[in-house]
mmCIF file of C-alpha atoms and ligand atoms in Angstrom:
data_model
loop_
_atom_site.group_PDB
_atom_site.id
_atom_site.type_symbol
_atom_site.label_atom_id
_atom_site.label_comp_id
_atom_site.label_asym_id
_atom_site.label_seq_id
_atom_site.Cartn_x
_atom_site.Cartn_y
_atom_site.Cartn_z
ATOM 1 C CA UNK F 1 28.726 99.162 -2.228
ATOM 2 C CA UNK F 2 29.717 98.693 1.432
ATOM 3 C CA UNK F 3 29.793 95.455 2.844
ATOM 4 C CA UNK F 4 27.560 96.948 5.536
ATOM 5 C CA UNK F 5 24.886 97.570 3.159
ATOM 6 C CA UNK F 6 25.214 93.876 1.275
ATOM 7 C CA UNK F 7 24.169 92.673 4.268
ATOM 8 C CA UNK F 8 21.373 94.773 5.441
ATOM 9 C CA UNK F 9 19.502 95.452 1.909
ATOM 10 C CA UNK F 10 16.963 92.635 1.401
ATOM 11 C CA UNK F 11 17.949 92.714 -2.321
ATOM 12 C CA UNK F 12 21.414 92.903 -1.935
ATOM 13 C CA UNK F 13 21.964 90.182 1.090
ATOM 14 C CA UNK F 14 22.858 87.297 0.453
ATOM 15 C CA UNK F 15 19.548 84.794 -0.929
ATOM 16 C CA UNK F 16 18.189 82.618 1.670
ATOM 17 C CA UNK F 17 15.033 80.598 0.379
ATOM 18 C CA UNK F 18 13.940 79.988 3.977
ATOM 19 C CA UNK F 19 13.917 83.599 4.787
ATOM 20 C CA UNK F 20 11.979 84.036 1.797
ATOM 21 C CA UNK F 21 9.525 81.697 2.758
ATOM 22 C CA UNK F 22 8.522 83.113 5.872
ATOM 23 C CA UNK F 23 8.516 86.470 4.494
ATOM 24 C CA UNK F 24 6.744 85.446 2.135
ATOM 25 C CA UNK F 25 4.122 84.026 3.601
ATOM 26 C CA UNK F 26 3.617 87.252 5.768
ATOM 27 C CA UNK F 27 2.994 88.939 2.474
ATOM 28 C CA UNK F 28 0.411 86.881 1.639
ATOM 29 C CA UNK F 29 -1.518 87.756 4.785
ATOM 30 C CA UNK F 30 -1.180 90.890 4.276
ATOM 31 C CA UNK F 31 -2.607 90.641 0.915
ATOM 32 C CA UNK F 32 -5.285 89.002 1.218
ATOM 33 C CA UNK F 33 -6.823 91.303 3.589
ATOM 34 C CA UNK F 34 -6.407 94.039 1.455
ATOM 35 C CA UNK F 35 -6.651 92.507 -1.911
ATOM 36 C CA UNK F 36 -9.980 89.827 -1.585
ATOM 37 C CA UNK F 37 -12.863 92.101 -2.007
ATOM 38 C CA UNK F 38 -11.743 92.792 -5.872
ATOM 39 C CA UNK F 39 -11.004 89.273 -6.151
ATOM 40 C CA UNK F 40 -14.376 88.269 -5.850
ATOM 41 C CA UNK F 41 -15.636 91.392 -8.049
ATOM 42 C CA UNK F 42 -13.420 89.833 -10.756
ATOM 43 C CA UNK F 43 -14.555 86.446 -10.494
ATOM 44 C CA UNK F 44 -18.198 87.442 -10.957
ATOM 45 C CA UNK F 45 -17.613 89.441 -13.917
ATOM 46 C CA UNK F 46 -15.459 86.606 -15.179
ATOM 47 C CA UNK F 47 -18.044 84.365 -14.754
ATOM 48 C CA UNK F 48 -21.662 86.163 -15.094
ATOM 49 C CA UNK F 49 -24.011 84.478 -17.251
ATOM 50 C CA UNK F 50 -23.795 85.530 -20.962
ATOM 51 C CA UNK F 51 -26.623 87.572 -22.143
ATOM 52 C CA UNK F 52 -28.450 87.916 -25.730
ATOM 53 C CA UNK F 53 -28.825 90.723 -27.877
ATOM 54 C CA UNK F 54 -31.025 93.034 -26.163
ATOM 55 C CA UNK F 55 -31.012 91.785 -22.861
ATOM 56 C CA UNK F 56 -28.618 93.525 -19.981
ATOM 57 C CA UNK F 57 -25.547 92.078 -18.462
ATOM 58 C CA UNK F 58 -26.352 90.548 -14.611
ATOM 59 C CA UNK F 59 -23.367 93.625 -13.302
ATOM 60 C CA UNK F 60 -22.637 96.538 -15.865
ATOM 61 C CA UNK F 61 -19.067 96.887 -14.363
ATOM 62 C CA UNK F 62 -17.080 96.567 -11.190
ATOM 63 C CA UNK F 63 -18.915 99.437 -9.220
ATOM 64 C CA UNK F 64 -22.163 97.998 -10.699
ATOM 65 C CA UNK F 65 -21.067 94.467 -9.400
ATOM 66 C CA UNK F 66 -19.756 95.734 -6.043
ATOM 67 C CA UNK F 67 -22.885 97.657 -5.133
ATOM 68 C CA UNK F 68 -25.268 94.540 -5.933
ATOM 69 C CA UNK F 69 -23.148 92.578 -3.992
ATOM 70 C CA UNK F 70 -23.205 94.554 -0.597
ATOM 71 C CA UNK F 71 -27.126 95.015 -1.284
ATOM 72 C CA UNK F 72 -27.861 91.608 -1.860
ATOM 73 C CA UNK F 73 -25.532 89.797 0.376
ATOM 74 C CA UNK F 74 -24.308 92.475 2.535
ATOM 75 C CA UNK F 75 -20.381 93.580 3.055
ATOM 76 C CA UNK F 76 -19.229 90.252 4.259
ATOM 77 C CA UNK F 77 -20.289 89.418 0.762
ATOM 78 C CA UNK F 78 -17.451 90.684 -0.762
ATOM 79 C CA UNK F 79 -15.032 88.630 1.441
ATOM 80 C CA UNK F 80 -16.927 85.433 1.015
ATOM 81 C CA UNK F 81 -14.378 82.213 -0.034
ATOM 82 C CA UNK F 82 -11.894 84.045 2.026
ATOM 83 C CA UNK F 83 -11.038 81.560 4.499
ATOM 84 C CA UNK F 84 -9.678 79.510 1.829
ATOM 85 C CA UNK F 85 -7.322 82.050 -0.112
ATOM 86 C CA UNK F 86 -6.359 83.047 3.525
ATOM 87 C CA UNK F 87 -5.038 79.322 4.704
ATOM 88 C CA UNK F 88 -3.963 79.209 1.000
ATOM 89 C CA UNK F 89 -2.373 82.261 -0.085
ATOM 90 C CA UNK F 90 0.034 82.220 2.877
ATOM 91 C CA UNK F 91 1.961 79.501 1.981
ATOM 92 C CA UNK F 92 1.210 80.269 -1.861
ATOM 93 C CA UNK F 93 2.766 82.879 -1.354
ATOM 94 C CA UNK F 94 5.264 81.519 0.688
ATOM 95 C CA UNK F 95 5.825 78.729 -1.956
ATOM 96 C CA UNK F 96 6.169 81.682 -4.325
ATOM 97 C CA UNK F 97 9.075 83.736 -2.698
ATOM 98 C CA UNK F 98 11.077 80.628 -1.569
ATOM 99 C CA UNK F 99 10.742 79.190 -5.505
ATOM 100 C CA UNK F 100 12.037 82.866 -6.416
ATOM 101 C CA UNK F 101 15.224 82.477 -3.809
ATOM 102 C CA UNK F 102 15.690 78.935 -5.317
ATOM 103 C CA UNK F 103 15.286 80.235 -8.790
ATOM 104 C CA UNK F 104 18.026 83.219 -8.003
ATOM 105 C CA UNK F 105 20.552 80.865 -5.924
ATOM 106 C CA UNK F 106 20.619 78.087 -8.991
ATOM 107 C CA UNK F 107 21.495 81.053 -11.646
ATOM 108 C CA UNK F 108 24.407 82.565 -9.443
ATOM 109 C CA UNK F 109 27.943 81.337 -9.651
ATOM 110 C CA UNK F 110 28.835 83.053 -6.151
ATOM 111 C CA UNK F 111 26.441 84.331 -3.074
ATOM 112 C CA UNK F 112 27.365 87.763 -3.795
ATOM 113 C CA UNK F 113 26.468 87.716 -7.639
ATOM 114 C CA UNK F 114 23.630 90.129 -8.472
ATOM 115 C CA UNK F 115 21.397 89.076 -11.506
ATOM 116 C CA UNK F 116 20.254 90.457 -14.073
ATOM 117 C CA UNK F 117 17.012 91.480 -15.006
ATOM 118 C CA UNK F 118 16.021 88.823 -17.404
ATOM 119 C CA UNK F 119 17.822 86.239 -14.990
ATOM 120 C CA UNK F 120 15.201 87.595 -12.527
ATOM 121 C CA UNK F 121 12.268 86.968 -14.834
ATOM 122 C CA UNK F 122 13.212 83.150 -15.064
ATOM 123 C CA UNK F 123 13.946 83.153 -11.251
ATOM 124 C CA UNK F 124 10.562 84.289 -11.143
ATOM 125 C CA UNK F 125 9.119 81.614 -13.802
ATOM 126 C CA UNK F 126 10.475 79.002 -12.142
ATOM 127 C CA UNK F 127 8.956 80.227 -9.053
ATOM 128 C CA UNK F 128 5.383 80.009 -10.980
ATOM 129 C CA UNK F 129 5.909 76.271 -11.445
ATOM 130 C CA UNK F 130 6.573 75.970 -7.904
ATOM 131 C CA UNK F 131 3.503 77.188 -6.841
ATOM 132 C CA UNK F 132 1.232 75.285 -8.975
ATOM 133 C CA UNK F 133 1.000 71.897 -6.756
ATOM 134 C CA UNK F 134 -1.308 74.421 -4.484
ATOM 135 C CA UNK F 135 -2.241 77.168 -6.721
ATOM 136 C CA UNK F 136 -4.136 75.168 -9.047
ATOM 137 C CA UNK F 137 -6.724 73.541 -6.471
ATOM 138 C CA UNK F 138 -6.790 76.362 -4.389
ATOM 139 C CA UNK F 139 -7.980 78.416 -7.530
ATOM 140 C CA UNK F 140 -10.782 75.666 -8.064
ATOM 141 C CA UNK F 141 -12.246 76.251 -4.662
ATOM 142 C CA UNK F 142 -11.836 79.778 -4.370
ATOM 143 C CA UNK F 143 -14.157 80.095 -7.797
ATOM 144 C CA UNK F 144 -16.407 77.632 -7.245
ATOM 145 C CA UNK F 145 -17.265 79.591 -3.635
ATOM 146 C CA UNK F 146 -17.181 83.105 -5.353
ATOM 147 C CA UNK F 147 -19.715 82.430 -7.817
ATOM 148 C CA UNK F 148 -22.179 81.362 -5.538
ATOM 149 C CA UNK F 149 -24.816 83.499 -4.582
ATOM 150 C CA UNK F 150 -27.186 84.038 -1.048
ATOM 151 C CA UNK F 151 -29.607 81.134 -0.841
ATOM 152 C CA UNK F 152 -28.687 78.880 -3.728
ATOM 153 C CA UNK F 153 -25.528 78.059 -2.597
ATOM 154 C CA UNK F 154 -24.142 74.614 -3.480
ATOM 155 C CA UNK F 155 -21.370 74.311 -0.950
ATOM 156 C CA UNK F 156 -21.030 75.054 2.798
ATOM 157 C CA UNK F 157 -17.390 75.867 3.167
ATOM 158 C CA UNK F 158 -13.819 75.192 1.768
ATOM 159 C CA UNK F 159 -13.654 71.323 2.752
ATOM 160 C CA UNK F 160 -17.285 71.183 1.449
ATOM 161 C CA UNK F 161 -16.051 71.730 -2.301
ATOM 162 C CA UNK F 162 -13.050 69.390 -1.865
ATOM 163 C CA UNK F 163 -15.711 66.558 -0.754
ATOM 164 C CA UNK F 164 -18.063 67.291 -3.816
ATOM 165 C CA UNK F 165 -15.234 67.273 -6.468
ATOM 166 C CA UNK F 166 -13.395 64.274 -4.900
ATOM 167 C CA UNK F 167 -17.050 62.691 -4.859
ATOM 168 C CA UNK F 168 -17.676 63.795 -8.673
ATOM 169 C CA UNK F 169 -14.631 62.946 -10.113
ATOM 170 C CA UNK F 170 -11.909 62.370 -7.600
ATOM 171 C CA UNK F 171 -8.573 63.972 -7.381
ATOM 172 C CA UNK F 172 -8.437 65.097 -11.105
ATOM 173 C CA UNK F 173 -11.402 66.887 -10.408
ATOM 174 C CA UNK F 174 -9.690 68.675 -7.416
ATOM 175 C CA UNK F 175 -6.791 69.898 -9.758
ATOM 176 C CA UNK F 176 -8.854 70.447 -12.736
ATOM 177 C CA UNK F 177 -7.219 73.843 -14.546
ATOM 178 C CA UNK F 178 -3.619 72.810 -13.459
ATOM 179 C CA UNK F 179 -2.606 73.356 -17.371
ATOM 180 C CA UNK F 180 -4.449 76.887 -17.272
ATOM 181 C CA UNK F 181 -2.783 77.468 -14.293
ATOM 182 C CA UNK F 182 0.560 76.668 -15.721
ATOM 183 C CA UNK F 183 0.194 79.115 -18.480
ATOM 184 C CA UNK F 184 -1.099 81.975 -16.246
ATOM 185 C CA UNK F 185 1.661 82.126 -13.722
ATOM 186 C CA UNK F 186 4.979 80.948 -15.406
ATOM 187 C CA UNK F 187 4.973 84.406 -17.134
ATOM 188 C CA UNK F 188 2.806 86.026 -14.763
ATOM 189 C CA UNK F 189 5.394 85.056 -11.640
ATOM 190 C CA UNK F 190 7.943 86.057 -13.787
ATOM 191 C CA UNK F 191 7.135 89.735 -14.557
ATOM 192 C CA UNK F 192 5.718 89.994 -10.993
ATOM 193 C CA UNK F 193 9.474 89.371 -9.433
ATOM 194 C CA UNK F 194 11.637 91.107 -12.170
ATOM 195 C CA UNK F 195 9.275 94.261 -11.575
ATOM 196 C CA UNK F 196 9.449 94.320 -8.519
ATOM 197 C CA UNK F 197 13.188 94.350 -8.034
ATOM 198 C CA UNK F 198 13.541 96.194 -11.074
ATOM 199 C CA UNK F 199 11.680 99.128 -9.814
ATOM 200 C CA UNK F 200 12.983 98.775 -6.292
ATOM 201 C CA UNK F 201 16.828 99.103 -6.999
ATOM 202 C CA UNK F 202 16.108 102.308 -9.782
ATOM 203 C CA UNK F 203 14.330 103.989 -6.988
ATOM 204 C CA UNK F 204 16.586 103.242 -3.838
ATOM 205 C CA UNK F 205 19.183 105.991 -3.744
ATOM 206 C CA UNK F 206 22.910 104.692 -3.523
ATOM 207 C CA UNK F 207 23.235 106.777 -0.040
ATOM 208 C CA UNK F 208 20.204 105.590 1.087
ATOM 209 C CA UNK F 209 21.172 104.087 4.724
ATOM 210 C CA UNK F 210 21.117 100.296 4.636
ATOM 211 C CA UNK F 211 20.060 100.674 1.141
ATOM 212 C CA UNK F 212 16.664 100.747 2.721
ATOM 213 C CA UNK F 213 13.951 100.840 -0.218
ATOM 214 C CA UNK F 214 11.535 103.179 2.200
ATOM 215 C CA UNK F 215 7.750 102.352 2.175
ATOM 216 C CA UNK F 216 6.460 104.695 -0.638
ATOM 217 C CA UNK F 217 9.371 102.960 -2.819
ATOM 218 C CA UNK F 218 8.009 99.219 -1.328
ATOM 219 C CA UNK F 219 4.445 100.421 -2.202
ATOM 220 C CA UNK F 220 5.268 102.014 -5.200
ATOM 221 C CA UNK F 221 7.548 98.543 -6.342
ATOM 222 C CA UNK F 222 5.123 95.934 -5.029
ATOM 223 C CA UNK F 223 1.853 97.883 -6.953
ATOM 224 C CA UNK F 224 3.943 97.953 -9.635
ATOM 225 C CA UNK F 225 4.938 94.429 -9.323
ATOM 226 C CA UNK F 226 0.547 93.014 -9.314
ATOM 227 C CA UNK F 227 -0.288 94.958 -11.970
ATOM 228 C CA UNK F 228 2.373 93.654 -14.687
ATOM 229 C CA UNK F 229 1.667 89.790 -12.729
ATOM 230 C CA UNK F 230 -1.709 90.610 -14.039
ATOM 231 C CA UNK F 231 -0.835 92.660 -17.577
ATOM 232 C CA UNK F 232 0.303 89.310 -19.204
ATOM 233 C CA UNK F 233 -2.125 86.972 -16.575
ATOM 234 C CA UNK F 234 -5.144 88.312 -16.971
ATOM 235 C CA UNK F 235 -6.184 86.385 -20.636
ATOM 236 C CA UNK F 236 -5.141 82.458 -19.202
ATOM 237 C CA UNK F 237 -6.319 83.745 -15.512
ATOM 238 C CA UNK F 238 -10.229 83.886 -17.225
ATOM 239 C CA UNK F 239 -10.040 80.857 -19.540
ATOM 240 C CA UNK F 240 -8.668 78.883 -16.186
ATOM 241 C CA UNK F 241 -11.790 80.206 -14.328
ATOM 242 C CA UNK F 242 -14.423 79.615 -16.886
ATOM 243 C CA UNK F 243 -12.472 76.171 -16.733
ATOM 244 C CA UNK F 244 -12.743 75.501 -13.199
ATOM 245 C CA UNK F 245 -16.529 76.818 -12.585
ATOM 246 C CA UNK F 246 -18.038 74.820 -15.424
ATOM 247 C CA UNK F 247 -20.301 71.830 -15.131
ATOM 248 C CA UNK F 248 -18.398 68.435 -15.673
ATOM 249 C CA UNK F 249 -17.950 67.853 -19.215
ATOM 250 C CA UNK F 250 -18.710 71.536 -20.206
ATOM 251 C CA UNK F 251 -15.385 71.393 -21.867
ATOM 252 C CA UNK F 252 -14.132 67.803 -23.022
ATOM 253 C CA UNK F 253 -10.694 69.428 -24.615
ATOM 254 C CA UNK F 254 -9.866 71.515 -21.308
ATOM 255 C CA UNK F 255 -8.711 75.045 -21.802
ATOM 256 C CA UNK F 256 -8.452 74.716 -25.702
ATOM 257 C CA UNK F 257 -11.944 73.850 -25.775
ATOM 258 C CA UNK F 258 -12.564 77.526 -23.405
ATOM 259 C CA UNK F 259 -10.528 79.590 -25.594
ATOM 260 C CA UNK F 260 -12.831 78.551 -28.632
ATOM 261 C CA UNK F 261 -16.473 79.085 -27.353
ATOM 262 C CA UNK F 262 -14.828 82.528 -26.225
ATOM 263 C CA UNK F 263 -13.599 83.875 -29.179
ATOM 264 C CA UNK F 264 -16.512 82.302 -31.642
ATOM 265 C CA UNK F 265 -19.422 83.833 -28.793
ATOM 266 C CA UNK F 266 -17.772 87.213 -27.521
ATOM 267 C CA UNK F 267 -14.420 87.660 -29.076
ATOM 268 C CA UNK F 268 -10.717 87.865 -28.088
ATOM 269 C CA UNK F 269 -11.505 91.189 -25.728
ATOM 270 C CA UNK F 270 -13.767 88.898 -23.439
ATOM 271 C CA UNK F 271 -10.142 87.691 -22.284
ATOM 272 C CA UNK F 272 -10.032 90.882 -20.163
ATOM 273 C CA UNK F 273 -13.151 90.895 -18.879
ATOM 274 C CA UNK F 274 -12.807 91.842 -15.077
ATOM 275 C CA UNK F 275 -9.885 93.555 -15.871
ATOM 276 C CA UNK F 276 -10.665 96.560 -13.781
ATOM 277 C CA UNK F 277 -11.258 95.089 -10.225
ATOM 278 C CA UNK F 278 -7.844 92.574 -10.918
ATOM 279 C CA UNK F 279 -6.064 96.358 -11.811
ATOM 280 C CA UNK F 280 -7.262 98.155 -8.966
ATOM 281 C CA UNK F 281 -6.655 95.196 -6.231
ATOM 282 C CA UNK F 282 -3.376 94.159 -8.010
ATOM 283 C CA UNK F 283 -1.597 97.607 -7.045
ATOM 284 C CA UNK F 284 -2.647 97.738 -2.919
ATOM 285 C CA UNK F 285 -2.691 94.140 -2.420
ATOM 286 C CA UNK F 286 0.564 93.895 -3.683
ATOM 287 C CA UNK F 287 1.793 97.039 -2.290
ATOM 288 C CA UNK F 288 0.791 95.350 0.869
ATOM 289 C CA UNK F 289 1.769 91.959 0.157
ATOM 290 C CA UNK F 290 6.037 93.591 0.064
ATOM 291 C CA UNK F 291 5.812 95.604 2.771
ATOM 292 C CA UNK F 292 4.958 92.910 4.970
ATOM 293 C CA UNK F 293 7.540 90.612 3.346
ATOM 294 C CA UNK F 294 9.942 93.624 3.609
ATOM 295 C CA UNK F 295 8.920 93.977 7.331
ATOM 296 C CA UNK F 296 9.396 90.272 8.263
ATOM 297 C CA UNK F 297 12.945 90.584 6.516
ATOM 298 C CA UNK F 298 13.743 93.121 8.450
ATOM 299 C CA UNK F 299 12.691 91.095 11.648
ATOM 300 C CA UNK F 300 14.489 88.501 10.561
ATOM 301 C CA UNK F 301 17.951 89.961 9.847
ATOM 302 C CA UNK F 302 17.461 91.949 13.492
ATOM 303 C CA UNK F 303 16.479 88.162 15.285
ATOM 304 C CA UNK F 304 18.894 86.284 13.198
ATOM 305 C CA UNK F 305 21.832 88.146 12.338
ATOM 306 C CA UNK F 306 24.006 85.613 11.704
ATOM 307 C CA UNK F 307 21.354 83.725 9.465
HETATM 308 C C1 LIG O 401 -2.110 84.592 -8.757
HETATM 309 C C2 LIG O 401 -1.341 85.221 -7.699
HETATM 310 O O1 LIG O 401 -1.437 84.900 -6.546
HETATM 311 O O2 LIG O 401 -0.501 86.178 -8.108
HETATM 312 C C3 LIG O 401 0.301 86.913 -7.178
HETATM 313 C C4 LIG O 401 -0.096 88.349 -7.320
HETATM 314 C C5 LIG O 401 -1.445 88.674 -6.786
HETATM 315 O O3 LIG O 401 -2.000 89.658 -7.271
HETATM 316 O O4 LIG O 401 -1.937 87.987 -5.873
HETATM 317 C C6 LIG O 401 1.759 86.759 -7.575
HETATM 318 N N1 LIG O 401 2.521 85.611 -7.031
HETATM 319 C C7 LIG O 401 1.841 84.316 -7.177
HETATM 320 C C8 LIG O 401 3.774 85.555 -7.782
HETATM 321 C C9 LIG O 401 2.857 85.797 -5.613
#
């Protein structure tokens, strides 16, 4: 490979964690928009109340859910809790791709050492712990202002929630599901990353010029990359949302206590309930989400060349 191309190829160049953050954090803007509408499909079907023999479910599946959303609360229903995963996500998501640069640049013995694939999983993992500071109360708001519906709602806004938790049980109220978040995204962050560069260097042509990926391939890489995030996500992802939108005391024993009423009441399969609007955001939003982080790279090595 020419030393041209080392330096213009995002996955080849040499890692820079700060580069990564920014980029990063573009990504996360640009999933968001894309992605958020699902997001709250999936948290309703997560979340909808159980039903006895006989009776019907409150959504019969995502369409089912989407429609009765947009009927009921209109379109802006579907992006409602979105200004917090939008002042969130960004520097989640920045958190996330500068914990992945970290993650590569502690497992290399030189700048110019290109890992391997499972050394890109645990460059990945790590970057799941990195994240969880944020992720974890930022997933507590976000659910608690999903599930709420048109007049009954219990909170105004974002900063609304924090006061009521803080006010029912402080700070560990605030980061209640941290260990459910733990378990979700240390593999989760892990497949997400090795996938995605995985994917990307198979389908980037050696003569390609600058070893540029393309969009289709960034698309193609970055869908790819959500939907195995979510593959081995998905089961922790609903226990830590049953967790987090339960009444105080609901579950004394935390998320062991969740995983036990679930399997006893409706089985191990209720673990991937929601699965379909998580599927069908994972693949855009992410597609999104690495085009704009390829995009700011680019920016970035054209403003900074020397960087
Ligand atoms: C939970 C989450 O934000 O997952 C990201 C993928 C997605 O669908 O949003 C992955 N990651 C946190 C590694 C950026």
């Amino acid at each position: 490979m020419s030393e041209e191309k080392k330096i213009t190829s995002s996955s080849d160049q040499k890692v820079n964690p700060i580069k990564d953050f920014i980029s990063g954090g573009a990504g996360g803007v640009c999933a968001v928009l894309i992605g958020h509408p699902l997001d709250t499909i999936k948290v309703r079907l997560q979340t909808m109340p159980q039903v006895t023999a006989g009776q019907a479910p409150l959504y019969a599946g995502t369409l089912d859910c989407a429609t009765k959303i947009i009927k009921k609360e209109g379109p802006l229903g579907l992006y409602k809790g979105m200004a917090a995963p939008l002042t969130g996500v960004a520097p989640i998501f920045a958190l996330s791709f500068f914990g992945f640069g970290v993650g590569k640049k502690i497992q290399q013995n030189n700048e110019n050492e290109q890992l391997s694939t499972s050394q890109l999983f645990y460059a990945g993992a790590f970057a799941g712990v990195f994240t969880t500071v944020i992720m974890a109360p930022g997933e507590r708001i976000k659910c608690l202002l999903q599930i709420q519906e048109g007049s009954n709602a219990k909170y105004k806004g974002p900063i609304d929630v924090v006061k009521h938790l803080y006010k029912e049980g402080g700070i560990r109220s605030i980061f209640k599901g941290t260990a459910a978040t733990l378990l979700r995204d240390i593999p989760a962050s892990g497949m997400y990353f090795m996938t995605y560069e995985s994917i990307k260097k198979y389908l980037t042509p050696a003569d390609s010029p600058n070893s540029d990926p393309g969009i289709f391939t960034t698309i193609f890489a970055g869908g790819m990359a959500g939907v195995s995030n979510w593959l081995v996500g998905m089961p922790p992802d609903t226990l830590k949302s049953r967790l987090q939108t339960a009444p105080e005391g609901t579950y004394p024993n935390g998320i062991r206590d969740v995983f036990k009423k679930l399997r006893k009441e409706e089985g191990l399969k209720a673990l991937y309930r929601g699965c379909a609007p998580v599927m069908i955001r994972a693949f855009p939003a992410n597609g999104a989400c690495f085009v704009g982080y390829e995009f700011a790279q680019s920016a970035l090595a054209w403003a900074f060349p020397n960087w």
